[in-house]
Coordinates of C-alpha atoms in Angstrom, one line a residue:
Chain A
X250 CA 140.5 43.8 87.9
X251 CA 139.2 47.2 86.6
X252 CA 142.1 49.1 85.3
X253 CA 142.9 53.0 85.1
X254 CA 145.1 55.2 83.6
X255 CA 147.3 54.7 87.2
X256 CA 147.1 51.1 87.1
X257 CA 146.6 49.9 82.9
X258 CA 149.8 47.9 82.2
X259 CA 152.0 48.6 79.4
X260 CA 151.8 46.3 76.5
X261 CA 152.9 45.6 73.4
X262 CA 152.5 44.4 70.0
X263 CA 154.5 43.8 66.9
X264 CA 153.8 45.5 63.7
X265 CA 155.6 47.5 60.5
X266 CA 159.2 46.2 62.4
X267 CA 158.0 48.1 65.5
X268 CA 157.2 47.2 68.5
X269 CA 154.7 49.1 70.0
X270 CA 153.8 49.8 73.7
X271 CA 150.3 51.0 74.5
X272 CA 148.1 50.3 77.7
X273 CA 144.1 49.7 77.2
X274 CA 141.6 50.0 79.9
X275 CA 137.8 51.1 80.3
X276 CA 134.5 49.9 79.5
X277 CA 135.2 47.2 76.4
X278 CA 132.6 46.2 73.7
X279 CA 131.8 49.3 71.8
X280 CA 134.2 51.4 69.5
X281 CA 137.7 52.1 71.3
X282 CA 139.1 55.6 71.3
X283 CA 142.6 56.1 70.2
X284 CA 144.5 58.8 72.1
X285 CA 147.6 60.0 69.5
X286 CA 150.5 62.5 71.6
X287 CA 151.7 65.8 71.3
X288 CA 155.4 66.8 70.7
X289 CA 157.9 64.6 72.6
X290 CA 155.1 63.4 75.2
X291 CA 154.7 59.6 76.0
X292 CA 151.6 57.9 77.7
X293 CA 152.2 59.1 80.6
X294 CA 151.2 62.9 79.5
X295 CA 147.9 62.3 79.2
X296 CA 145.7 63.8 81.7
X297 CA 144.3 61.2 83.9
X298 CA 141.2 62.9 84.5
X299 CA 140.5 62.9 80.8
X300 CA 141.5 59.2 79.9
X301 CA 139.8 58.2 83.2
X302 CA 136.7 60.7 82.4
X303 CA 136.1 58.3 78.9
X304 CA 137.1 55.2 80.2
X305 CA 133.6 55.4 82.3
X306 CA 131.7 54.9 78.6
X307 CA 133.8 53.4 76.5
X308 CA 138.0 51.7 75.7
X309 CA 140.7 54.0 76.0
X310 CA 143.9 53.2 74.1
X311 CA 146.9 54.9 75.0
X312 CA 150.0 54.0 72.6
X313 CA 153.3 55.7 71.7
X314 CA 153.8 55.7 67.8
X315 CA 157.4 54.5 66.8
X316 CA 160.6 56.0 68.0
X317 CA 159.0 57.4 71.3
X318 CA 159.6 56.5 74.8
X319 CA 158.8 52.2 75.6
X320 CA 158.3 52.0 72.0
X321 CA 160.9 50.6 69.3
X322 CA 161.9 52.0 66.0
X323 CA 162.6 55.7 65.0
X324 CA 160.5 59.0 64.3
X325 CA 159.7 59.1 61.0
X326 CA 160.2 62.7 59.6
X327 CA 156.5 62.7 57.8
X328 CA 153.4 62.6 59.5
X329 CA 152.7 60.6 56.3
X330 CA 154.5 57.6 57.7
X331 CA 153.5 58.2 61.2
X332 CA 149.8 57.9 60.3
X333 CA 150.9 54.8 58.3
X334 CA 152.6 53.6 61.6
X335 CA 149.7 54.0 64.2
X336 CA 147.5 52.5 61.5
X337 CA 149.6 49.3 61.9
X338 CA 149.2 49.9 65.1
X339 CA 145.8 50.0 65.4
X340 CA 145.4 46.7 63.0
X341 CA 147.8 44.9 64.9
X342 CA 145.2 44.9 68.0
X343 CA 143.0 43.6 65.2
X344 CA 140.7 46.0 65.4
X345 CA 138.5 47.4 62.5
X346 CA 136.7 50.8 63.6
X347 CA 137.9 53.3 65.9
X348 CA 137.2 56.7 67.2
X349 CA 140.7 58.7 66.9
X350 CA 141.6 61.3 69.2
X351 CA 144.7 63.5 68.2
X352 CA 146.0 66.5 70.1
X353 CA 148.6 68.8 68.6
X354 CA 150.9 67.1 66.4
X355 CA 148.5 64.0 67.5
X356 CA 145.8 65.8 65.5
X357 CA 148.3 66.0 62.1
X358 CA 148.6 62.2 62.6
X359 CA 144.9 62.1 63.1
X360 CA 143.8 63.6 60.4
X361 CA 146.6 61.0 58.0
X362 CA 144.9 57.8 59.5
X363 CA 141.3 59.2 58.7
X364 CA 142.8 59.8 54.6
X365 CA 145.2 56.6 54.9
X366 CA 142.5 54.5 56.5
X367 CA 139.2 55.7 56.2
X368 CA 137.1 52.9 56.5
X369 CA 139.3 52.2 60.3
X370 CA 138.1 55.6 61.7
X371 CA 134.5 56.1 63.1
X372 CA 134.6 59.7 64.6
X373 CA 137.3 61.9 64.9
X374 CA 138.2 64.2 67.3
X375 CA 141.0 67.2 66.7
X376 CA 142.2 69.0 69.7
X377 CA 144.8 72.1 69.8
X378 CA 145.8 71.4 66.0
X379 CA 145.3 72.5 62.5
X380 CA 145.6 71.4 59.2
X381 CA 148.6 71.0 56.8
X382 CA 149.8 74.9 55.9
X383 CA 148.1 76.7 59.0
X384 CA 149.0 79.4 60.4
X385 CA 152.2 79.7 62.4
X386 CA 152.8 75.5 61.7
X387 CA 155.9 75.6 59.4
X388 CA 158.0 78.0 61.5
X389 CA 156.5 77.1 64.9
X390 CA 154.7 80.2 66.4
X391 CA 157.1 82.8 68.3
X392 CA 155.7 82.1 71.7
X393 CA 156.4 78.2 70.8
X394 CA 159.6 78.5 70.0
X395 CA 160.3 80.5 73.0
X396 CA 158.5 78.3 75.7
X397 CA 160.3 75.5 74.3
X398 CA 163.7 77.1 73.6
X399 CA 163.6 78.1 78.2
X400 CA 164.4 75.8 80.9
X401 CA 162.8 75.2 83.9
X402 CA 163.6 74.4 87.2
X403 CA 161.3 71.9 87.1
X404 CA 160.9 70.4 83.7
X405 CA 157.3 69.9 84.6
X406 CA 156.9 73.3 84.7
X407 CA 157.1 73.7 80.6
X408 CA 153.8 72.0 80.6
X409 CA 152.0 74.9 82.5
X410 CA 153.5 77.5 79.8
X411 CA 152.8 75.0 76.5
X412 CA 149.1 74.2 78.1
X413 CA 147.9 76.8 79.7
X414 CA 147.2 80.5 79.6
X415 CA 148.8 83.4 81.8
X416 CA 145.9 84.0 84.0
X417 CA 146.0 82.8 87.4
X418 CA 142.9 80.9 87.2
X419 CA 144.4 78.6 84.2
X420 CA 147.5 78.6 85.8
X421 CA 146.1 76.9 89.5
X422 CA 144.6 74.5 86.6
X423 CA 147.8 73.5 85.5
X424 CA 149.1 73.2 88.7
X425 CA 146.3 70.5 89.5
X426 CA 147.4 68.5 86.0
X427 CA 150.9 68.4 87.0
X428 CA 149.6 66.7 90.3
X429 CA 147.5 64.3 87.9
X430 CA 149.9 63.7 85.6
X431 CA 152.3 62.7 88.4
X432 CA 149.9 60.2 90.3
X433 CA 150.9 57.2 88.6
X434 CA 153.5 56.1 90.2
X435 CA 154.3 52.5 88.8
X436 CA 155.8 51.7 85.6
X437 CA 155.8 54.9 84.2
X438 CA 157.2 55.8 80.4
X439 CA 160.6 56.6 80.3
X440 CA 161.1 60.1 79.2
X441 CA 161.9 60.4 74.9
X442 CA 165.2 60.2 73.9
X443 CA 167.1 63.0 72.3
X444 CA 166.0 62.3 68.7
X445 CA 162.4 62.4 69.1
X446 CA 162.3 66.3 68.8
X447 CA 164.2 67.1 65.6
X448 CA 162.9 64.5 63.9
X449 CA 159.0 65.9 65.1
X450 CA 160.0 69.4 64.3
X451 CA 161.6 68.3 60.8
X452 CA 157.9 66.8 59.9
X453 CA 156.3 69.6 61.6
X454 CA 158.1 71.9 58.9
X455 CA 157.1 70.0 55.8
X456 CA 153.3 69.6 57.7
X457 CA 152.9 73.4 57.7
X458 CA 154.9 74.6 54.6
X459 CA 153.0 77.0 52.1
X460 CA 151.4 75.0 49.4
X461 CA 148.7 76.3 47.2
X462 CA 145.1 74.9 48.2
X463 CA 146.7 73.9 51.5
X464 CA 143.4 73.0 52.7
X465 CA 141.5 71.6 49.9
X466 CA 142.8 67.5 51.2
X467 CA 140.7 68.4 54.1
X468 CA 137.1 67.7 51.6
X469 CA 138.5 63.8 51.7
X470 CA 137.8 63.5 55.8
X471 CA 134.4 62.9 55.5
X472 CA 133.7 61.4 59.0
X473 CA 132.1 63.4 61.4
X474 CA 134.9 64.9 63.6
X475 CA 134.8 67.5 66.6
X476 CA 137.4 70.2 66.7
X477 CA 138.3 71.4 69.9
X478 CA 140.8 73.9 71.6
X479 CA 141.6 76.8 74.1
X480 CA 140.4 80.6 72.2
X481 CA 144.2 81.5 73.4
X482 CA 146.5 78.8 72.1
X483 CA 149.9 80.2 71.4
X484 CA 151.1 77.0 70.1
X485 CA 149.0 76.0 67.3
X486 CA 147.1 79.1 66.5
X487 CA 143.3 78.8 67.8
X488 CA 142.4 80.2 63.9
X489 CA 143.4 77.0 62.8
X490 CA 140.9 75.4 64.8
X491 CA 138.5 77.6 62.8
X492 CA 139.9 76.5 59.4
X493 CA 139.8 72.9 59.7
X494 CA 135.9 73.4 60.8
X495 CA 135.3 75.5 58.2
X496 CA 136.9 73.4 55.5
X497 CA 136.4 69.6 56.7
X498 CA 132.7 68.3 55.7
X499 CA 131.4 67.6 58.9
X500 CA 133.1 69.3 61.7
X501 CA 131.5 70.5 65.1
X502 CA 134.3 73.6 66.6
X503 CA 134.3 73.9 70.3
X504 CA 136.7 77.0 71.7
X505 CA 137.7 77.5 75.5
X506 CA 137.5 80.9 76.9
X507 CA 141.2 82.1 79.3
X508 CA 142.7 78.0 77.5
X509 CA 145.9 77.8 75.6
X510 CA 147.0 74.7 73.7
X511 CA 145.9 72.4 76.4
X512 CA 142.4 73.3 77.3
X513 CA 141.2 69.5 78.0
X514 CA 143.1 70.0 80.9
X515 CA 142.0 72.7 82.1
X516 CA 138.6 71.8 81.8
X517 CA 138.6 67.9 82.1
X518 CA 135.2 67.5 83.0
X519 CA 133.7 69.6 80.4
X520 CA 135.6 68.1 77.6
X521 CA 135.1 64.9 78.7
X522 CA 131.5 65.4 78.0
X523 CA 131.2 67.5 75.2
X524 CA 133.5 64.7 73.4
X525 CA 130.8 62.1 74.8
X526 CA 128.2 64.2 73.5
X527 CA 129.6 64.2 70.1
X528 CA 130.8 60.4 70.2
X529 CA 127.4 59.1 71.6
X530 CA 127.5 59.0 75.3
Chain B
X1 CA 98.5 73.9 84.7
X2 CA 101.7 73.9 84.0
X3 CA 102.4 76.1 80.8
X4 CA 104.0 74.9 77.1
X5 CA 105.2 77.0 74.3
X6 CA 102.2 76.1 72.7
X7 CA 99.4 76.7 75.9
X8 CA 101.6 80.5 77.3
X9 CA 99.7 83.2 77.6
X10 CA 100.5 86.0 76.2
X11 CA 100.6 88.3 79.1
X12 CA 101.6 92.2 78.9
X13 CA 103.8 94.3 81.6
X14 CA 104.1 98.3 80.7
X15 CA 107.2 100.0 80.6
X16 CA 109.1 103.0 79.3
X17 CA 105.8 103.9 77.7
X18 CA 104.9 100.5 76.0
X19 CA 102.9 98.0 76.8
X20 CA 105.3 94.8 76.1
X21 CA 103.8 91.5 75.3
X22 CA 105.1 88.3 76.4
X23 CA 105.4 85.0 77.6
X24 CA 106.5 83.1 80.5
X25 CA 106.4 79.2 81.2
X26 CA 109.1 76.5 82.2
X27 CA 110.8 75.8 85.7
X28 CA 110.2 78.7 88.0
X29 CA 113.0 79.4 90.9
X30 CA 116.0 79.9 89.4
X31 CA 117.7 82.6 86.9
X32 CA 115.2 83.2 84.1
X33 CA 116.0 82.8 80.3
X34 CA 115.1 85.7 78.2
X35 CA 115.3 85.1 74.9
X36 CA 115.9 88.1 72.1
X37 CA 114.2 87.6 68.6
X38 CA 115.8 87.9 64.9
X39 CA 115.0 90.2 62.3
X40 CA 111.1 90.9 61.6
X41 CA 110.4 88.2 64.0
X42 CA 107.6 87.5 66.7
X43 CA 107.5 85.0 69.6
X44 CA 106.0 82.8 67.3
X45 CA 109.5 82.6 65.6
X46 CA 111.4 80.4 68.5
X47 CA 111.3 76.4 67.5
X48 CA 109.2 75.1 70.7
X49 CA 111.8 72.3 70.5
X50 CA 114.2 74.5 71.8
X51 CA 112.1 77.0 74.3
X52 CA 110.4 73.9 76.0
X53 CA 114.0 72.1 75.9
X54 CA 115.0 74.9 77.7
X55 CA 111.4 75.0 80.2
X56 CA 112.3 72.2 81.7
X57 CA 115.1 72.8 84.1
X58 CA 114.4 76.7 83.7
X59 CA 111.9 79.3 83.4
X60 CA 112.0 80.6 80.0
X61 CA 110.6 84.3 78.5
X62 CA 110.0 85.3 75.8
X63 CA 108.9 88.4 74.4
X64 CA 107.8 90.9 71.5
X65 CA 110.1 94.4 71.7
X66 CA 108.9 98.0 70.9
X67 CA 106.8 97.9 67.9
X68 CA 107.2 94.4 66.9
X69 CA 103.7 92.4 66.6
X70 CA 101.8 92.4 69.8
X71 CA 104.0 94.1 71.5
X72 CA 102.8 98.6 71.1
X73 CA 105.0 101.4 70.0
X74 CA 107.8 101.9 67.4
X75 CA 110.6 99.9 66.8
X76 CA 113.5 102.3 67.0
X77 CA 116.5 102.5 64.5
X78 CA 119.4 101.9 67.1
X79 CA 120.3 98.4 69.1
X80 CA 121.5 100.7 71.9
X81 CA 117.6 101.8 72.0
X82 CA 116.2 98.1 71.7
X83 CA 118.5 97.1 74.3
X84 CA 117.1 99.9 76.8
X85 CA 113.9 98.8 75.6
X86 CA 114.6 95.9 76.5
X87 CA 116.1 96.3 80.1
X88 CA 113.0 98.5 80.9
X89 CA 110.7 95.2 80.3
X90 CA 112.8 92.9 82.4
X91 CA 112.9 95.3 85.2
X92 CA 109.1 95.8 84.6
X93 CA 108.8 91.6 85.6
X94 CA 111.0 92.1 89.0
X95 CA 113.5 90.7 87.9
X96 CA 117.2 91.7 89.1
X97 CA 118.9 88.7 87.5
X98 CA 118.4 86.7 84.0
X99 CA 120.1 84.6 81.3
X100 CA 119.9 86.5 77.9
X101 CA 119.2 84.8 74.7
X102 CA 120.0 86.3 71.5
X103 CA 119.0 85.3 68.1
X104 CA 121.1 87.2 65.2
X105 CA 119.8 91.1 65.5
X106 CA 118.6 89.5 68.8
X107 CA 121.9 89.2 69.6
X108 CA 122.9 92.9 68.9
X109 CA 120.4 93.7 71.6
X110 CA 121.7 91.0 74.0
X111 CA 125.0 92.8 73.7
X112 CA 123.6 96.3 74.1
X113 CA 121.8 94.3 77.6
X114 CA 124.3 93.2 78.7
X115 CA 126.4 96.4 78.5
X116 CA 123.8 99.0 79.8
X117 CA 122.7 96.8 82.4
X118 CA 125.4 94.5 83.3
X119 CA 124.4 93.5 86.9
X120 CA 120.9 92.5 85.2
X121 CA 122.7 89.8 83.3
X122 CA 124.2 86.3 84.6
X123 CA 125.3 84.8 81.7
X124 CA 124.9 85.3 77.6
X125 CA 124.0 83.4 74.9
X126 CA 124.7 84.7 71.3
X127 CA 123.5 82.6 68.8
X128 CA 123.9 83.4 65.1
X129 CA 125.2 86.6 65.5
X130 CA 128.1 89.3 65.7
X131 CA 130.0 92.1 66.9
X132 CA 129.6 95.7 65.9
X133 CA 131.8 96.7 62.5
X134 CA 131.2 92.6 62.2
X135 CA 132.0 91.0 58.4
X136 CA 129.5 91.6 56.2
X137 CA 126.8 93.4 58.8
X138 CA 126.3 97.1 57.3
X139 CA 125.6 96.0 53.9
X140 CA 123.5 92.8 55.0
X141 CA 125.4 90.2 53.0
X142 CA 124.8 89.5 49.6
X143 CA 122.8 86.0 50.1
X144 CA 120.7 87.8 53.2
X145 CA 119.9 90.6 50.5
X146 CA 119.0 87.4 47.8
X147 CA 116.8 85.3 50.2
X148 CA 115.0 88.2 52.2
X149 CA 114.8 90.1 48.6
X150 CA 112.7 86.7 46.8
X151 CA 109.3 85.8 47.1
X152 CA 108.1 82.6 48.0
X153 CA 104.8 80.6 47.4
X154 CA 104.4 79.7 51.5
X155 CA 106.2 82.3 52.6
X156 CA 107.4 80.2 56.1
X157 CA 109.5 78.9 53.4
X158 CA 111.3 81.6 53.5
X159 CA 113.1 80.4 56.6
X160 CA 114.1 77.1 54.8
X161 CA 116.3 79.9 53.4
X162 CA 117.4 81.9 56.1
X163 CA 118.0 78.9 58.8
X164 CA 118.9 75.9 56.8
X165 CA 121.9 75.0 53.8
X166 CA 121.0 73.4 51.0
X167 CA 121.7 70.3 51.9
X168 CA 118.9 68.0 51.6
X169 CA 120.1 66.8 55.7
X170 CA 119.4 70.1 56.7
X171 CA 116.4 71.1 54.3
X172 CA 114.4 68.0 56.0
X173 CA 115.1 69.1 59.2
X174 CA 113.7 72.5 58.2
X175 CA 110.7 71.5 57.4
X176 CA 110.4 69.3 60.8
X177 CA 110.9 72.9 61.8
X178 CA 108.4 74.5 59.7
X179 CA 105.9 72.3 61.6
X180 CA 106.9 73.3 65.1
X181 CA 106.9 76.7 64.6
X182 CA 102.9 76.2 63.3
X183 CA 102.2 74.0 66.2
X184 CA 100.9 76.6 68.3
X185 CA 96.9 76.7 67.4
X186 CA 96.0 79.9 69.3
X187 CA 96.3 83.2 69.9
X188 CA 99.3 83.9 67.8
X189 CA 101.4 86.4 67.8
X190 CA 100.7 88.4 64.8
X191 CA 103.0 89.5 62.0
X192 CA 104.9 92.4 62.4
X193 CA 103.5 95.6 60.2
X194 CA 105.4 96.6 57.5
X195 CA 107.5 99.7 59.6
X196 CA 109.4 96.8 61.3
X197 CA 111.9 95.7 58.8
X198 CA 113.2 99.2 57.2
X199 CA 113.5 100.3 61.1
X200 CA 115.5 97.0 62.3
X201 CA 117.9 97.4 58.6
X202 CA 118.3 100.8 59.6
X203 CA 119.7 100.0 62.9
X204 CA 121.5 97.1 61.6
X205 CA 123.4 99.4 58.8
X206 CA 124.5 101.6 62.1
X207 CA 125.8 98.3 63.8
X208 CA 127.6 97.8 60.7
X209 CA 129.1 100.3 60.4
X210 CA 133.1 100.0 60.1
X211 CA 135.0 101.9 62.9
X212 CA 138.6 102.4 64.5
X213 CA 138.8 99.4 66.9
X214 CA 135.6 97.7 66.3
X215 CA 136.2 95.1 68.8
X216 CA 137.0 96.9 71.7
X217 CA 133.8 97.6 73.4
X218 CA 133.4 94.0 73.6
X219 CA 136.0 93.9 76.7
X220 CA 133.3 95.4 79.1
X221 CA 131.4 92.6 78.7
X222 CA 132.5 90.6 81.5
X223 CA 129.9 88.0 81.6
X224 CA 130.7 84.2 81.0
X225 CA 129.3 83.7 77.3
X226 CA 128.0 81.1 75.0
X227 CA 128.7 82.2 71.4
X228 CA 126.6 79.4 69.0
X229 CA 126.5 79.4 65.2
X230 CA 126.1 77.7 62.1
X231 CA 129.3 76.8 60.4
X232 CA 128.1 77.9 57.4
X233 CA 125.8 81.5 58.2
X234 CA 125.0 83.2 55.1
X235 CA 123.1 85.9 57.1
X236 CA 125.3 86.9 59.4
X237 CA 128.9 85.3 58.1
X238 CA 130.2 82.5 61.1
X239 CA 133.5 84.3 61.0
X240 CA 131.7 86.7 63.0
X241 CA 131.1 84.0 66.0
X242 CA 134.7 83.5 65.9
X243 CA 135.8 87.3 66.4
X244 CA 133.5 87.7 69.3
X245 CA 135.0 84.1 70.9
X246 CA 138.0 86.2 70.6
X247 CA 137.7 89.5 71.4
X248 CA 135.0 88.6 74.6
X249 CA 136.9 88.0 77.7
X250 CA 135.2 84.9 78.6
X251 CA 133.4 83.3 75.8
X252 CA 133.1 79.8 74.7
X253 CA 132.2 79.2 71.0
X254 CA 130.2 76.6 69.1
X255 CA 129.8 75.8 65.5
X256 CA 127.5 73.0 63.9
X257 CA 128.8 71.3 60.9
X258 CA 126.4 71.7 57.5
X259 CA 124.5 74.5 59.5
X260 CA 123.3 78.2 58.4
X261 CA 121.9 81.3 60.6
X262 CA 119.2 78.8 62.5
X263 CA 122.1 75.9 63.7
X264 CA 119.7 75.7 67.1
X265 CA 116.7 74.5 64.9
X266 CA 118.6 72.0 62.8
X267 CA 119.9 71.0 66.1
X268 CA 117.3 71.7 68.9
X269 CA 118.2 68.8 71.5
X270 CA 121.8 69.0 70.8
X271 CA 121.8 73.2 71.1
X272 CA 119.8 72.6 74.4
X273 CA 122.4 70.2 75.9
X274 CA 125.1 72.0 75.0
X275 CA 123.6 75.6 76.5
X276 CA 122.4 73.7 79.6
X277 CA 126.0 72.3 80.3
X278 CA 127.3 76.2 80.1
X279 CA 124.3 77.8 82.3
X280 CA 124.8 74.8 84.6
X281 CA 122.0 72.9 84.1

């Protein structure tokens, strides 16, 4: 059986004390792409179009890194040891190369495996993130803090403020994620427990704090790596995008017109294949 | 026969009191591609690895403005000017709808196109270029004033300068670039005469020129737009690309890692994928 992002089942594997769940699907025998989460999301907030949209051309690996949803173990309040825990992650599976995919806080842990392990990571690709002092990190921006301070009557409904922009077109595109995002219907993640977000936000603080030559680590990524993100993301500033491209080696920067923090999905299909242009379709 | 960049006519159309010269080949039927030179250059200045990329799903034109090589009368000392100038000769084809190219000054005029004439326009291209009041525009930057200011014993090498980093990567492919742009045997365009340059600095130092709200005028252009640079443009700085991808209302923005002012020659197939996918190829 072919499997997809609605039917992959969750697995797991053993490694640094933690077990880790994670789900693997798509076209095997090249280099896998590893898919690392935003802010208190699990598998299960990844849009299927996307995942789906790569598995066509190559493996997808979905996982949650330690402490989040089906998988054991705590947050650790470093993106230091989080890197460190999704490399043993990745190792465990006994793989050696892999392209690493990171969006938001995803891309922070990202960016630690490619300086933790660099020989492990092929290509890298950075969406709606930035690098270690950018601007807006350390104090989350004020429009963050705000969509994430509301409620909603539908908690769903935080995802079309965090992702996408005011403007009624990007908003009807959130409204077809949410459907997506909903269509698996089986074994779904459990929602993260209630110490998932301080301890992101504590690592998140120490990630952004003023340092002097915040960005001067950056000259040690030196694979090739594509930077995306929406020209309007509130939540990680889009100038960060622009600083990790101008300050990484070898970094392509793609920016979405009318997209916030989640323009992959709000334009699946072109993301799908400017990423498969840069990986090697 | 079906026409190359190297085997195009050059064909003349008179309007607005000049007689412009130009070229026409590719994929007749759909919107037209007009592509908008660079600073003292001629149609023999576009890599053929790009315009014939581009001929084969589209018709492609290029063309020589007021004063410039083949192309008769005076070059005059404001974009707005080139950019009527321009309108005048598209109109003088029959055409009432075409994809603009433009090339660093180039794309000064594209702007000025699109906002005199902005039912003439589909879509924009803006490669290497910048907004009005843009970083480092009035003065010409100092590297721009280095490299155009030095003499050189082939003077095509010159463009090893302007287009390409230092990087040995992106030297070699200059020079694969050198020999495309002499592939083209006969009937070349000639050099512009030596009124072109102080003319075009002339009107860049006006486009330079700092001003209250520089940014603003570039809300009226309304058209979906492709903003492509070089992360690393010495003649017209790539901060620039970013502020139009922001201040546009519907832009999308490229930038090629280890790339100067000519990213679409280091990169010719890769450039003509990626503006394919956004004109809808």
């Amino acid at each position: 059986m072919i499997h997809t992002h609605q039917t992959a089942p969750t697995q797991y594997v053993e490694a640094n004390g933690i077990r880790f769940a994670y789900r693997r699907f798509g076209k095997a025998g090249g280099v896998p792409i590893v898919f690392n989460q935003h802010f208190t999301g699990t598998m299960e907030h990844w849009d299927p179009a996307v995942t789906d949209g790569f598995a066509k051309d190559r493996e997808v690996i979905l996982f949650n890194n330690a402490g989040v949803s089906s998988s054991s173990g705590e947050v650790p309040t470093t993106f230091e040891e989080m890197g460190a825990n999704a490399i043993a992650f990745i190792k465990a599976l006994g793989l050696t190369q892999v392209d690493v995919l990171g969006f938001s806080i995803g891309g922070f842990i990202a960016q630690e495996i490619a300086l933790q392990a660099p020989d492990l990571v092929k290509r890298l690709v950075l969406v709606g993130t930035g690098p270690r002092g950018g601007e807006g990190v350390a104090t989350l921006t004020p429009e963050a803090q705000k969509i994430f301070g509301a409620t909603y009557d539908d908690p769903d409904h935080l995802w079309l403020r965090v992702h996408f922009t005011h403007s009624e077109k990007s908003q009807v595109a959130g409204r077809e994620f949410l459907k997506r995002f909903r269509l698996r219907s089986e074994n779904r993640d459990p929602e993260v427990n209630g110490k998932v977000a301080p301890a992101q936000i504590e690592a998140i603080v120490k990630w952004g704090a003023p340092q002097e030559n915040p960005f001067e680590y950056l000259k040690s990524i030196r694979q090739p790596t594509l930077v995306v993100n929406g020209g309007k993301d509130v939540i990680i500033y889009s100038v960060n995008s622009f600083i990790l491209q101008q300050h990484l080696p070898n970094a392509q920067l793609i920016l979405y017109p009318d997209a916030n923090h989640g323009s992959p999905y709000q334009h699946p299909e072109l993301f799908v294949k400017h990423v498969s242009l840069f990986l090697g379709a």
